[in-house]
XYZ file of C-alpha atoms in Angstrom:
202
model
C 0.000 0.000 0.000
C 1.341 3.424 -0.954
C 1.980 6.091 1.656
C 1.224 9.671 0.649
C 1.706 13.048 2.282
C -1.268 15.354 1.708
C -0.145 18.957 2.041
C -2.813 21.485 3.026
C -1.845 24.420 0.820
C -3.075 27.168 3.137
C -2.640 28.393 6.705
C -6.380 28.984 7.070
C -8.034 27.206 9.991
C -11.228 26.715 7.977
C -10.307 25.569 4.494
C -12.215 23.458 1.997
C -8.833 22.301 0.706
C -8.258 20.604 4.050
C -11.757 19.124 3.779
C -10.935 17.790 0.330
C -7.782 16.092 1.582
C -9.627 14.714 4.600
C -12.209 13.278 2.218
C -9.437 11.575 0.246
C -7.805 10.306 3.426
C -11.045 8.614 4.486
C -12.404 7.620 1.073
C -9.180 5.967 -0.117
C -8.166 4.408 3.210
C -8.353 0.939 1.653
C -6.059 1.995 -1.210
C -3.365 4.099 0.431
C -2.194 5.598 3.697
C -2.636 9.374 3.491
C -1.166 11.646 6.166
C -2.192 15.297 6.255
C 0.590 17.854 6.520
C -0.035 21.404 7.701
C 2.093 24.385 6.636
C 0.909 26.624 9.477
C 3.600 27.868 11.844
C 6.505 28.096 9.417
C 8.465 31.352 9.689
C 8.678 33.618 6.668
C 11.518 32.461 4.432
C 14.506 34.777 4.804
C 17.395 32.781 3.310
C 19.432 32.600 6.526
C 23.164 32.945 5.974
C 23.906 30.049 8.315
C 21.638 27.802 6.184
C 19.711 26.841 9.308
C 16.463 25.021 8.513
C 13.503 25.428 10.895
C 12.799 22.212 12.770
C 9.261 22.128 11.361
C 10.532 22.375 7.774
C 13.111 19.645 8.357
C 10.452 17.366 9.845
C 8.231 18.031 6.822
C 11.108 17.242 4.467
C 11.838 13.970 6.269
C 8.221 12.830 5.921
C 8.109 13.794 2.235
C 11.315 11.889 1.523
C 9.887 8.765 3.153
C 6.546 8.991 1.332
C 5.773 7.427 -2.040
C 4.235 10.665 -3.245
C 2.737 14.015 -2.285
C -0.753 15.396 -2.867
C -1.019 19.191 -2.658
C -4.403 20.883 -2.419
C -4.219 24.596 -3.129
C -6.705 27.448 -3.036
C -6.350 30.310 -5.497
C -5.520 33.809 -4.344
C -5.072 36.544 -6.968
C -4.646 33.986 -9.784
C -1.878 32.225 -7.868
C -1.099 29.781 -5.098
C -1.162 31.245 -1.571
C 1.927 32.942 -0.167
C 1.932 30.500 2.751
C 2.251 27.540 0.378
C 4.984 29.183 -1.655
C 6.771 30.022 1.596
C 6.653 26.353 2.612
C 8.106 25.308 -0.737
C 10.873 27.893 -0.331
C 11.931 26.237 2.910
C 11.570 22.784 1.350
C 14.027 23.725 -1.391
C 16.613 25.489 0.793
C 19.529 23.086 1.285
C 17.073 20.187 1.565
C 15.752 18.327 -1.466
C 12.728 16.167 -0.558
C 10.904 16.845 -3.829
C 13.598 15.671 -6.248
C 11.891 13.084 -8.503
C 9.016 12.830 -6.001
C 5.606 12.146 -7.615
C 3.208 15.026 -6.916
C -0.527 15.267 -7.557
C -2.014 18.773 -7.548
C -5.660 19.417 -6.707
C -7.568 22.438 -5.475
C -10.799 23.802 -4.052
C -12.167 27.329 -4.196
C -15.359 29.159 -3.320
C -15.926 30.412 -6.872
C -17.043 28.628 -10.024
C -13.688 28.411 -11.801
C -11.838 26.335 -9.257
C -8.082 26.750 -8.994
C -6.824 26.464 -12.577
C -4.426 29.407 -12.462
C -3.104 28.492 -9.028
C -2.486 24.924 -10.171
C -0.675 26.105 -13.304
C 1.515 28.372 -11.188
C 2.197 25.618 -8.689
C 3.248 23.272 -11.483
C 5.765 25.866 -12.629
C 7.170 26.218 -9.115
C 7.422 22.472 -8.508
C 9.199 22.048 -11.842
C 11.811 24.665 -10.929
C 15.534 23.767 -10.744
C 15.388 23.948 -6.941
C 12.560 21.418 -6.542
C 12.500 19.087 -9.588
C 9.319 17.231 -8.613
C 7.656 14.670 -10.893
C 4.274 16.328 -11.387
C 1.366 14.171 -12.519
C 0.479 15.341 -16.066
C -2.981 16.207 -17.417
C -4.629 15.749 -14.058
C -6.346 18.926 -12.931
C -8.997 18.401 -10.273
C -10.725 21.687 -9.553
C -13.506 21.779 -6.993
C -15.560 24.947 -7.480
C -18.246 26.251 -5.115
C -16.423 24.284 -2.452
C -18.443 25.645 0.462
C -21.413 23.682 -0.879
C -19.395 20.674 -2.093
C -19.485 18.495 1.039
C -22.289 16.912 3.047
C -22.401 16.748 6.853
C -20.214 13.627 6.819
C -17.526 15.336 4.730
C -18.323 13.466 1.519
C -18.427 15.065 -1.919
C -22.016 15.637 -2.993
C -21.297 15.863 -6.726
C -21.016 12.260 -7.929
C -19.397 13.262 -11.199
C -16.651 15.100 -9.305
C -16.218 12.171 -6.932
C -15.916 9.736 -9.835
C -13.341 11.930 -11.544
C -11.258 12.132 -8.375
C -11.468 8.335 -8.036
C -9.999 7.975 -11.503
C -7.289 10.556 -10.974
C -6.251 8.957 -7.691
C -5.908 5.573 -9.396
C -3.880 7.239 -12.147
C -1.629 8.859 -9.534
C -0.821 5.466 -8.083
C 0.158 4.322 -11.574
C 2.355 7.435 -11.916
C 4.025 6.540 -8.617
C 4.896 3.067 -9.887
C 6.164 4.408 -13.209
C 8.277 7.025 -11.429
C 10.054 4.286 -9.508
C 11.438 3.152 -12.867
C 12.534 6.669 -13.862
C 15.364 6.996 -11.366
C 18.369 6.436 -13.637
C 19.466 10.069 -13.320
C 18.218 10.551 -9.767
C 21.617 10.665 -8.067
C 22.958 13.190 -10.579
C 19.821 15.303 -10.396
C 19.955 15.272 -6.597
C 23.550 16.476 -6.628
C 22.734 19.227 -9.123
C 19.953 20.513 -6.912
C 21.997 20.179 -3.725
C 24.908 22.150 -5.164
C 22.781 24.785 -6.883
C 23.523 28.386 -5.917
C 22.102 31.146 -8.114
C 24.655 33.620 -6.739
C 27.509 31.545 -8.171
C 25.981 30.930 -11.596
């Protein structure tokens, strides 16, 4: 059984993105072990000269490295991913490299009708950056619009079509995870490139 980290892409206490990940955690309990990861409490990234990593960020990195994959659920603020999520990824790419060749599935929930298409596109760009080098699941957008009305009292999705689509995407993600295990021929070199990367010396 796969083990996944499900990153709540917001520091909001009341977020439908957390609800979406909690739904997946419960709904797919017979398929995979899903552990929620909060990004609340991280200090603002300030590129410390001593390269000191906050204990919370290091603990997050350790769990990501041990997981088979990561699911990130992001809201959309001003056509982008939230600053808190980007801040977390800054720490998780600062002299630690947990995302190198790590399979990542991106999903998102928002109050409006359009879902999180722009935020997901931006997040893909960030995760594909030279500092992170994640293996992002292709052609897999799951956008939950009108998310305040999307769950029943038991936390289940009320739109069966949306639920069925997420079922399919989650199965596809597990296939991506297995395929990614076979795409590790350059992993050691890629890891070293990321570890030694310093934009100031380029």
